[in-house]
């Protein structure tokens, strides 16, 4: 299959009609959102959902998020919309918040990985919204990467993984946030299944107490869920966001982290390894690592989150044997830094020093 790439907004005249046609015909279109690029198909068509799983190489028990362009569209997908969901939609949609509710019969089990709940969000990106409006369908979309690889934050990342496997890529430039949406389950008592830009504090300010899936705490503390441990968001159980070379994550204050990283690098270099370091400042590691990714001050979490997946992907191209990364400051679960750390912990497969 030939994958056609359109640049937005320049190619708008051609891009939206072509995307709408492909989606209505059961095809797949990758598109930018404010979080990461998504791989979209008609959420109401079981065959389209199957194609998404096949293109990504994703296990079919890992449900997809349904993207809509109007808040009202939620009512067509779920049994009921509780008061707390209404409040969160009003406050955070369009935006990086996914809400899980009991699905109705219009949503096929193929889209929800066999679950009787469905995850829905309204993205805050003009290209995503325009595409959904143009086809008039709810769009099932996981991140537009090969399963297990870092999520795509640029159209080039999508092409790297999926060119030849999907119909269209809508190139809307680099994304603004760079980590996936916060997922809150409202099918029972409010519970965060995946941390993101919208934090526990943000959510609690609107609807009161919100729990965190215990599996998340396990990941964060360096104890990845064991085989029989079941996180509520099936996607959280897979090794994820992972570069090819082993990644060791280092925690502590700015000075402590720097000291530990230098020690680890010296040891690995002595063993003849080609090393990459993911750090705050270039000058701290000049001459000490083969590849230096300087992401800037840990005080600017958004700047770090925008860069992190691109950096993890780049390490694969640099043929390094080992990667050492600052965790950019241990953060409480009420802050956005918690989400960035969660992705780094998953990339590290639980190796925290
Ligand atoms: P992705 O957008 O590729 O990061 O994947 C969507 C994520 O949403 C996966 O981690 C899923 O496990 C999670 N998810 C989607 N629908 C549900 C659901 N009904 N219940 C729990 N988790 C869900
Ligand atoms: Mg994903």
CSV table of C-alpha atoms and ligand atoms in Angstrom, one decimal:
chain,number,residue,atom,x,y,z
A,1,UNK,CA,0.0,0.0,0.0
A,2,UNK,CA,1.2,3.5,-0.8
A,3,UNK,CA,0.9,5.9,2.2
A,4,UNK,CA,0.0,9.5,1.1
A,5,UNK,CA,1.4,12.3,3.3
A,6,UNK,CA,-0.4,15.7,3.4
A,7,UNK,CA,1.0,18.8,5.1
A,8,UNK,CA,-1.4,21.0,7.0
A,9,UNK,CA,-2.6,23.6,6.8
A,10,UNK,CA,-1.2,24.0,3.2
A,11,UNK,CA,-2.9,20.9,1.7
A,12,UNK,CA,-6.2,21.4,3.6
A,13,UNK,CA,-8.3,21.4,0.3
A,14,UNK,CA,-7.1,17.9,-0.6
A,15,UNK,CA,-6.3,16.4,2.8
A,16,UNK,CA,-9.6,16.5,4.6
A,17,UNK,CA,-11.8,15.1,1.8
A,18,UNK,CA,-9.2,12.4,1.2
A,19,UNK,CA,-9.0,11.5,4.9
A,20,UNK,CA,-12.8,11.5,5.1
A,21,UNK,CA,-13.1,9.2,2.1
A,22,UNK,CA,-10.5,6.8,3.4
A,23,UNK,CA,-12.1,6.7,6.9
A,24,UNK,CA,-15.6,6.1,5.5
A,25,UNK,CA,-14.2,3.3,3.4
A,26,UNK,CA,-12.7,1.5,6.4
A,27,UNK,CA,-9.2,2.8,5.9
A,28,UNK,CA,-6.6,4.2,8.3
A,29,UNK,CA,-5.4,7.8,8.7
A,30,UNK,CA,-2.7,9.0,11.1
A,31,UNK,CA,-3.3,12.5,12.5
A,32,UNK,CA,-1.8,14.9,15.0
A,33,UNK,CA,-3.4,15.7,18.4
A,34,UNK,CA,-2.1,17.9,21.2
A,35,UNK,CA,-0.7,14.9,23.0
A,36,UNK,CA,0.9,12.5,20.4
A,37,UNK,CA,-0.1,11.4,16.8
A,38,UNK,CA,-3.0,9.0,16.6
A,39,UNK,CA,-3.8,6.2,14.2
A,40,UNK,CA,-7.4,6.6,13.3
A,41,UNK,CA,-10.1,4.3,11.9
A,42,UNK,CA,-14.0,4.3,12.1
A,43,UNK,CA,-14.7,3.4,15.7
A,44,UNK,CA,-18.0,1.8,14.8
A,45,UNK,CA,-16.5,-0.6,12.2
A,46,UNK,CA,-15.0,-3.8,13.7
A,47,UNK,CA,-13.0,-4.4,10.5
A,48,UNK,CA,-11.3,-0.9,10.8
A,49,UNK,CA,-10.4,-1.6,14.4
A,50,UNK,CA,-8.9,-4.9,13.4
A,51,UNK,CA,-6.8,-3.1,10.8
A,52,UNK,CA,-5.5,-0.7,13.5
A,53,UNK,CA,-4.3,-3.6,15.6
A,54,UNK,CA,-2.7,-5.3,12.6
A,55,UNK,CA,-0.9,-2.1,11.5
A,56,UNK,CA,0.5,-1.4,15.0
A,57,UNK,CA,1.2,-5.1,15.8
A,58,UNK,CA,-0.8,-4.4,18.9
A,59,UNK,CA,-2.3,-7.2,21.1
A,60,UNK,CA,-6.1,-7.1,20.5
A,61,UNK,CA,-7.0,-7.1,24.2
A,62,UNK,CA,-5.5,-3.5,24.4
A,63,UNK,CA,-8.5,-1.2,23.8
A,64,UNK,CA,-8.5,1.9,21.6
A,65,UNK,CA,-9.5,5.5,22.6
A,66,UNK,CA,-12.5,6.9,20.6
A,67,UNK,CA,-12.0,10.5,19.5
A,68,UNK,CA,-14.9,12.9,18.9
A,69,UNK,CA,-15.2,16.5,17.7
A,70,UNK,CA,-18.3,17.5,19.7
A,71,UNK,CA,-19.0,16.9,23.4
A,72,UNK,CA,-22.6,15.8,22.4
A,73,UNK,CA,-21.2,12.9,20.4
A,74,UNK,CA,-20.3,11.2,23.7
A,75,UNK,CA,-24.0,10.5,24.4
A,76,UNK,CA,-24.2,8.3,21.3
A,77,UNK,CA,-21.5,6.0,22.5
A,78,UNK,CA,-22.3,5.3,26.2
A,79,UNK,CA,-25.1,4.0,28.4
A,80,UNK,CA,-25.2,7.2,30.6
A,81,UNK,CA,-23.1,10.2,31.3
A,82,UNK,CA,-22.7,10.7,35.0
A,83,UNK,CA,-22.6,14.2,36.6
A,84,UNK,CA,-18.9,14.0,37.2
A,85,UNK,CA,-18.2,13.2,33.6
A,86,UNK,CA,-20.3,16.2,32.5
A,87,UNK,CA,-18.2,18.4,34.9
A,88,UNK,CA,-14.9,17.1,33.6
A,89,UNK,CA,-16.0,17.5,29.9
A,90,UNK,CA,-17.1,21.0,30.5
A,91,UNK,CA,-13.8,21.9,32.2
A,92,UNK,CA,-11.2,19.9,30.1
A,93,UNK,CA,-12.6,19.2,26.6
A,94,UNK,CA,-11.3,19.8,24.1
A,95,UNK,CA,-8.1,18.6,25.8
A,96,UNK,CA,-5.8,15.8,26.9
A,97,UNK,CA,-8.3,13.9,29.1
A,98,UNK,CA,-9.8,10.5,28.2
A,99,UNK,CA,-12.9,9.5,30.1
A,100,UNK,CA,-14.0,5.8,30.5
A,101,UNK,CA,-17.7,5.0,30.7
A,102,UNK,CA,-20.0,2.0,30.2
A,103,UNK,CA,-20.4,1.6,26.4
A,104,UNK,CA,-23.7,1.1,24.5
A,105,UNK,CA,-24.3,-1.4,21.7
A,106,UNK,CA,-23.2,1.0,18.9
A,107,UNK,CA,-19.5,0.5,20.0
A,108,UNK,CA,-18.2,-2.9,18.8
A,109,UNK,CA,-16.2,-5.0,21.2
A,110,UNK,CA,-13.3,-5.0,18.7
A,111,UNK,CA,-12.8,-1.3,19.5
A,112,UNK,CA,-12.8,-1.8,23.2
A,113,UNK,CA,-10.6,-4.9,23.4
A,114,UNK,CA,-13.6,-7.0,24.5
A,115,UNK,CA,-14.5,-4.7,27.5
A,116,UNK,CA,-18.0,-3.3,28.2
A,117,UNK,CA,-16.5,0.1,28.8
A,118,UNK,CA,-15.3,2.7,26.2
A,119,UNK,CA,-12.6,5.3,26.5
A,120,UNK,CA,-13.5,8.7,24.8
A,121,UNK,CA,-11.9,12.0,24.3
A,122,UNK,CA,-12.2,15.3,22.4
A,123,UNK,CA,-8.7,16.3,21.3
A,124,UNK,CA,-7.6,19.9,21.3
A,125,UNK,CA,-6.0,20.1,17.8
A,126,UNK,CA,-7.6,21.8,14.8
A,127,UNK,CA,-6.4,19.1,12.3
A,128,UNK,CA,-7.8,16.2,14.5
A,129,UNK,CA,-11.1,18.1,14.9
A,130,UNK,CA,-11.4,19.0,11.3
A,131,UNK,CA,-10.7,15.5,10.2
A,132,UNK,CA,-13.4,14.0,12.5
A,133,UNK,CA,-15.9,16.6,11.4
A,134,UNK,CA,-15.1,15.9,7.7
A,135,UNK,CA,-15.9,12.2,8.0
A,136,UNK,CA,-18.7,12.6,10.6
A,137,UNK,CA,-17.6,9.4,12.4
A,138,UNK,CA,-16.2,8.7,15.9
A,139,UNK,CA,-12.6,7.8,15.3
A,140,UNK,CA,-10.9,5.0,17.2
A,141,UNK,CA,-7.2,5.9,17.6
A,142,UNK,CA,-4.3,4.6,19.7
A,143,UNK,CA,-0.9,6.2,19.3
A,144,UNK,CA,0.4,5.9,15.7
A,145,UNK,CA,3.5,3.9,16.5
A,146,UNK,CA,4.5,0.3,16.2
A,147,UNK,CA,3.4,-1.4,19.4
A,148,UNK,CA,6.2,-1.2,22.0
A,149,UNK,CA,8.0,1.7,20.4
A,150,UNK,CA,8.0,5.3,21.7
A,151,UNK,CA,4.8,7.2,20.8
A,152,UNK,CA,5.1,9.5,17.8
A,153,UNK,CA,5.4,13.2,18.3
A,154,UNK,CA,6.2,14.2,14.7
A,155,UNK,CA,4.8,13.0,11.3
A,156,UNK,CA,8.3,11.6,10.5
A,157,UNK,CA,8.0,9.2,13.5
A,158,UNK,CA,4.7,7.9,12.1
A,159,UNK,CA,6.2,7.4,8.7
A,160,UNK,CA,9.1,5.5,10.3
A,161,UNK,CA,6.8,3.0,11.8
A,162,UNK,CA,3.7,2.8,9.6
A,163,UNK,CA,4.6,3.9,6.0
A,164,UNK,CA,3.2,1.4,3.6
A,165,UNK,CA,0.7,0.0,6.2
A,166,UNK,CA,-1.8,2.9,6.3
A,167,UNK,CA,-3.7,5.1,3.8
A,168,UNK,CA,-2.8,8.6,4.9
A,169,UNK,CA,-0.6,10.6,7.2
A,170,UNK,CA,-1.8,14.1,8.1
A,171,UNK,CA,1.4,16.1,9.0
A,172,UNK,CA,0.4,18.9,11.3
A,173,UNK,CA,3.9,19.5,12.7
A,174,UNK,CA,5.3,18.7,16.1
A,175,UNK,CA,2.8,18.0,18.9
A,176,UNK,CA,2.5,20.4,21.9
A,177,UNK,CA,2.5,18.1,24.9
A,178,UNK,CA,4.3,15.0,23.8
A,179,UNK,CA,2.9,12.4,26.3
A,180,UNK,CA,-0.4,10.6,26.0
A,181,UNK,CA,-3.7,11.8,27.6
A,182,UNK,CA,-4.6,11.3,31.2
A,183,UNK,CA,-7.1,8.4,31.4
A,184,UNK,CA,-9.8,8.6,34.1
A,185,UNK,CA,-12.2,5.7,34.7
A,186,UNK,CA,-15.7,7.0,35.6
A,187,UNK,CA,-17.5,3.7,35.1
A,188,UNK,CA,-17.2,3.2,38.8
A,189,UNK,CA,-15.5,5.4,41.5
A,190,UNK,CA,-13.2,7.9,39.8
A,191,UNK,CA,-9.8,6.4,39.2
A,192,UNK,CA,-6.8,7.5,37.2
A,193,UNK,CA,-5.5,4.7,35.0
A,194,UNK,CA,-2.8,6.6,33.2
A,195,UNK,CA,-1.2,9.9,34.3
A,196,UNK,CA,-0.9,12.8,31.8
A,197,UNK,CA,-0.9,16.6,31.4
A,198,UNK,CA,-4.1,16.9,33.4
A,199,UNK,CA,-3.2,16.0,36.9
A,200,UNK,CA,-4.9,14.4,39.9
A,201,UNK,CA,-4.9,17.9,41.5
A,202,UNK,CA,-6.6,19.3,38.4
A,203,UNK,CA,-9.3,16.6,38.4
A,204,UNK,CA,-9.9,16.7,42.2
A,205,UNK,CA,-10.5,20.5,42.0
A,206,UNK,CA,-13.5,19.8,39.8
A,207,UNK,CA,-15.0,16.5,41.1
A,208,UNK,CA,-13.5,15.8,44.5
A,209,UNK,CA,-11.5,12.7,45.5
A,210,UNK,CA,-9.9,10.7,42.7
A,211,UNK,CA,-8.0,7.4,43.2
A,212,UNK,CA,-4.9,6.2,41.3
A,213,UNK,CA,-4.8,2.6,39.9
A,214,UNK,CA,-2.5,0.8,42.3
A,215,UNK,CA,-0.6,-0.7,39.3
A,216,UNK,CA,0.6,2.9,38.5
A,217,UNK,CA,2.1,3.2,41.9
A,218,UNK,CA,3.9,0.0,41.3
A,219,UNK,CA,5.4,1.2,38.0
A,220,UNK,CA,6.3,4.6,39.6
A,221,UNK,CA,8.2,3.0,42.5
A,222,UNK,CA,10.2,0.8,40.2
A,223,UNK,CA,8.2,-2.4,40.8
A,224,UNK,CA,6.7,-3.1,37.4
A,225,UNK,CA,3.5,-5.2,37.6
A,226,UNK,CA,4.3,-8.9,37.9
A,227,UNK,CA,2.8,-11.3,35.3
A,228,UNK,CA,-0.4,-11.9,37.3
A,229,UNK,CA,-0.8,-8.2,38.3
A,230,UNK,CA,-3.6,-6.6,36.3
A,231,UNK,CA,-3.6,-2.8,35.7
A,232,UNK,CA,-7.0,-1.5,34.8
A,233,UNK,CA,-5.8,0.1,31.6
A,234,UNK,CA,-4.6,-3.0,29.7
A,235,UNK,CA,-2.1,-0.9,27.8
A,236,UNK,CA,-0.2,-0.3,31.0
A,237,UNK,CA,0.9,-3.9,31.3
A,238,UNK,CA,2.9,-4.0,28.2
A,239,UNK,CA,6.6,-3.0,28.0
A,240,UNK,CA,6.2,0.3,26.3
A,241,UNK,CA,7.9,3.5,25.1
A,242,UNK,CA,11.0,1.5,25.1
A,243,UNK,CA,14.3,2.2,23.2
A,244,UNK,CA,16.3,-0.8,22.0
A,245,UNK,CA,19.3,-0.3,24.3
A,246,UNK,CA,18.7,-0.8,28.1
A,247,UNK,CA,17.8,2.4,29.9
A,248,UNK,CA,18.8,3.1,33.5
A,249,UNK,CA,16.9,5.8,35.2
A,250,UNK,CA,18.6,7.9,37.9
A,251,UNK,CA,16.7,9.7,40.7
A,252,UNK,CA,17.6,12.3,43.3
A,253,UNK,CA,18.3,16.0,43.5
A,254,UNK,CA,19.9,17.8,40.6
A,255,UNK,CA,23.4,17.4,42.1
A,256,UNK,CA,22.8,13.7,43.2
A,257,UNK,CA,21.5,12.7,39.8
A,258,UNK,CA,24.4,14.3,38.0
A,259,UNK,CA,26.9,12.6,40.3
A,260,UNK,CA,25.3,9.2,39.8
A,261,UNK,CA,25.0,9.6,36.1
A,262,UNK,CA,28.7,10.5,35.8
A,263,UNK,CA,29.7,7.4,37.9
A,264,UNK,CA,27.5,5.1,35.7
A,265,UNK,CA,29.0,6.6,32.5
A,266,UNK,CA,32.6,6.2,33.7
A,267,UNK,CA,31.9,2.5,34.5
A,268,UNK,CA,30.2,1.7,31.2
A,269,UNK,CA,32.8,3.6,29.2
A,270,UNK,CA,35.5,1.6,31.0
A,271,UNK,CA,33.7,-1.6,29.8
A,272,UNK,CA,34.0,-0.3,26.3
A,273,UNK,CA,30.3,0.5,25.9
A,274,UNK,CA,28.9,3.2,23.6
A,275,UNK,CA,26.8,5.4,25.9
A,276,UNK,CA,24.0,7.9,25.7
A,277,UNK,CA,23.0,10.3,28.5
A,278,UNK,CA,19.6,12.0,28.8
A,279,UNK,CA,20.2,15.0,31.1
A,280,UNK,CA,19.4,18.6,31.8
A,281,UNK,CA,22.6,20.4,30.6
A,282,UNK,CA,25.2,19.6,27.9
A,283,UNK,CA,28.1,21.1,29.8
A,284,UNK,CA,27.7,18.7,32.7
A,285,UNK,CA,28.5,15.7,30.5
A,286,UNK,CA,30.7,17.1,27.7
A,287,UNK,CA,33.3,14.4,26.8
A,288,UNK,CA,31.7,11.9,29.3
A,289,UNK,CA,29.2,10.2,26.9
A,290,UNK,CA,29.1,9.4,23.2
A,291,UNK,CA,25.7,10.9,22.7
A,292,UNK,CA,24.3,13.7,24.9
A,293,UNK,CA,20.7,14.6,24.9
A,294,UNK,CA,20.4,17.9,26.9
A,295,UNK,CA,16.7,18.6,27.5
A,296,UNK,CA,17.1,21.7,29.7
A,297,UNK,CA,16.0,22.6,33.2
A,298,UNK,CA,13.8,20.1,35.1
A,299,UNK,CA,11.7,23.1,36.1
A,300,UNK,CA,10.2,23.2,32.6
A,301,UNK,CA,8.3,19.8,32.6
A,302,UNK,CA,6.4,20.6,29.4
A,303,UNK,CA,9.6,21.3,27.5
A,304,UNK,CA,11.0,17.9,28.6
A,305,UNK,CA,7.8,16.0,27.8
A,306,UNK,CA,7.8,17.5,24.3
A,307,UNK,CA,11.3,16.1,23.6
A,308,UNK,CA,11.3,12.8,25.4
A,309,UNK,CA,9.9,10.4,22.8
A,310,UNK,CA,11.9,11.9,20.0
A,311,UNK,CA,15.0,11.4,22.1
A,312,UNK,CA,14.1,7.8,22.9
A,313,UNK,CA,13.6,7.1,19.2
A,314,UNK,CA,16.9,8.8,18.3
A,315,UNK,CA,18.8,6.5,20.7
A,316,UNK,CA,17.8,3.6,18.4
A,317,UNK,CA,19.5,5.4,15.4
A,318,UNK,CA,22.7,6.1,17.4
A,319,UNK,CA,23.5,2.4,18.0
A,320,UNK,CA,24.3,2.8,21.7
A,321,UNK,CA,24.8,-0.1,24.1
A,322,UNK,CA,23.5,1.7,27.2
A,323,UNK,CA,21.3,4.7,28.0
A,324,UNK,CA,21.5,6.6,31.3
A,325,UNK,CA,18.7,9.1,32.1
A,326,UNK,CA,17.9,11.7,34.7
A,327,UNK,CA,14.4,11.2,35.9
A,328,UNK,CA,14.1,15.1,36.1
A,329,UNK,CA,13.1,15.1,39.7
A,330,UNK,CA,10.8,12.8,41.6
A,331,UNK,CA,7.4,14.3,41.6
A,332,UNK,CA,4.2,13.9,43.5
A,333,UNK,CA,1.2,12.4,41.8
A,334,UNK,CA,-0.5,15.8,41.8
A,335,UNK,CA,1.9,17.2,39.2
A,336,UNK,CA,2.5,16.8,35.4
A,337,UNK,CA,6.1,15.6,36.2
A,338,UNK,CA,4.5,12.4,37.5
A,339,UNK,CA,3.3,11.6,34.0
A,340,UNK,CA,6.7,12.2,32.4
A,341,UNK,CA,8.3,10.0,35.0
A,342,UNK,CA,5.8,7.3,34.4
A,343,UNK,CA,6.8,7.1,30.7
A,344,UNK,CA,10.5,7.1,31.6
A,345,UNK,CA,10.0,4.4,34.2
A,346,UNK,CA,8.2,2.2,31.6
A,347,UNK,CA,11.1,2.9,29.1
A,348,UNK,CA,13.5,1.8,31.8
A,349,UNK,CA,11.6,-1.4,32.4
A,350,UNK,CA,11.8,-0.6,36.1
A,351,UNK,CA,15.5,0.0,36.4
A,352,UNK,CA,15.7,2.9,38.9
A,353,UNK,CA,18.8,3.9,40.7
B,1,LIG,P1,-2.8,4.5,23.4
B,1,LIG,O1,-3.7,5.7,23.0
B,1,LIG,O2,-2.1,3.8,22.3
B,1,LIG,O3,-1.9,4.9,24.4
B,1,LIG,O4,-3.8,3.4,24.0
B,1,LIG,C1,-5.0,3.7,24.6
B,1,LIG,C2,-4.9,3.4,26.1
B,1,LIG,O5,-6.1,3.5,26.7
B,1,LIG,C3,-4.4,1.9,26.4
B,1,LIG,O6,-3.4,2.0,27.3
B,1,LIG,C4,-5.6,1.3,26.9
B,1,LIG,O7,-5.3,0.3,27.9
B,1,LIG,C5,-6.4,2.4,27.5
B,1,LIG,N1,-7.9,2.1,27.4
B,1,LIG,C6,-8.7,2.3,26.4
B,1,LIG,N2,-10.0,2.0,26.6
B,1,LIG,C7,-10.0,1.5,27.9
B,1,LIG,C8,-11.0,0.9,28.7
B,1,LIG,N3,-12.2,0.7,28.3
B,1,LIG,N4,-10.7,0.5,29.9
B,1,LIG,C9,-9.4,0.7,30.4
B,1,LIG,N5,-8.4,1.2,29.7
B,1,LIG,C10,-8.7,1.6,28.4
B,2,LIG,MG1,0.2,3.9,22.7
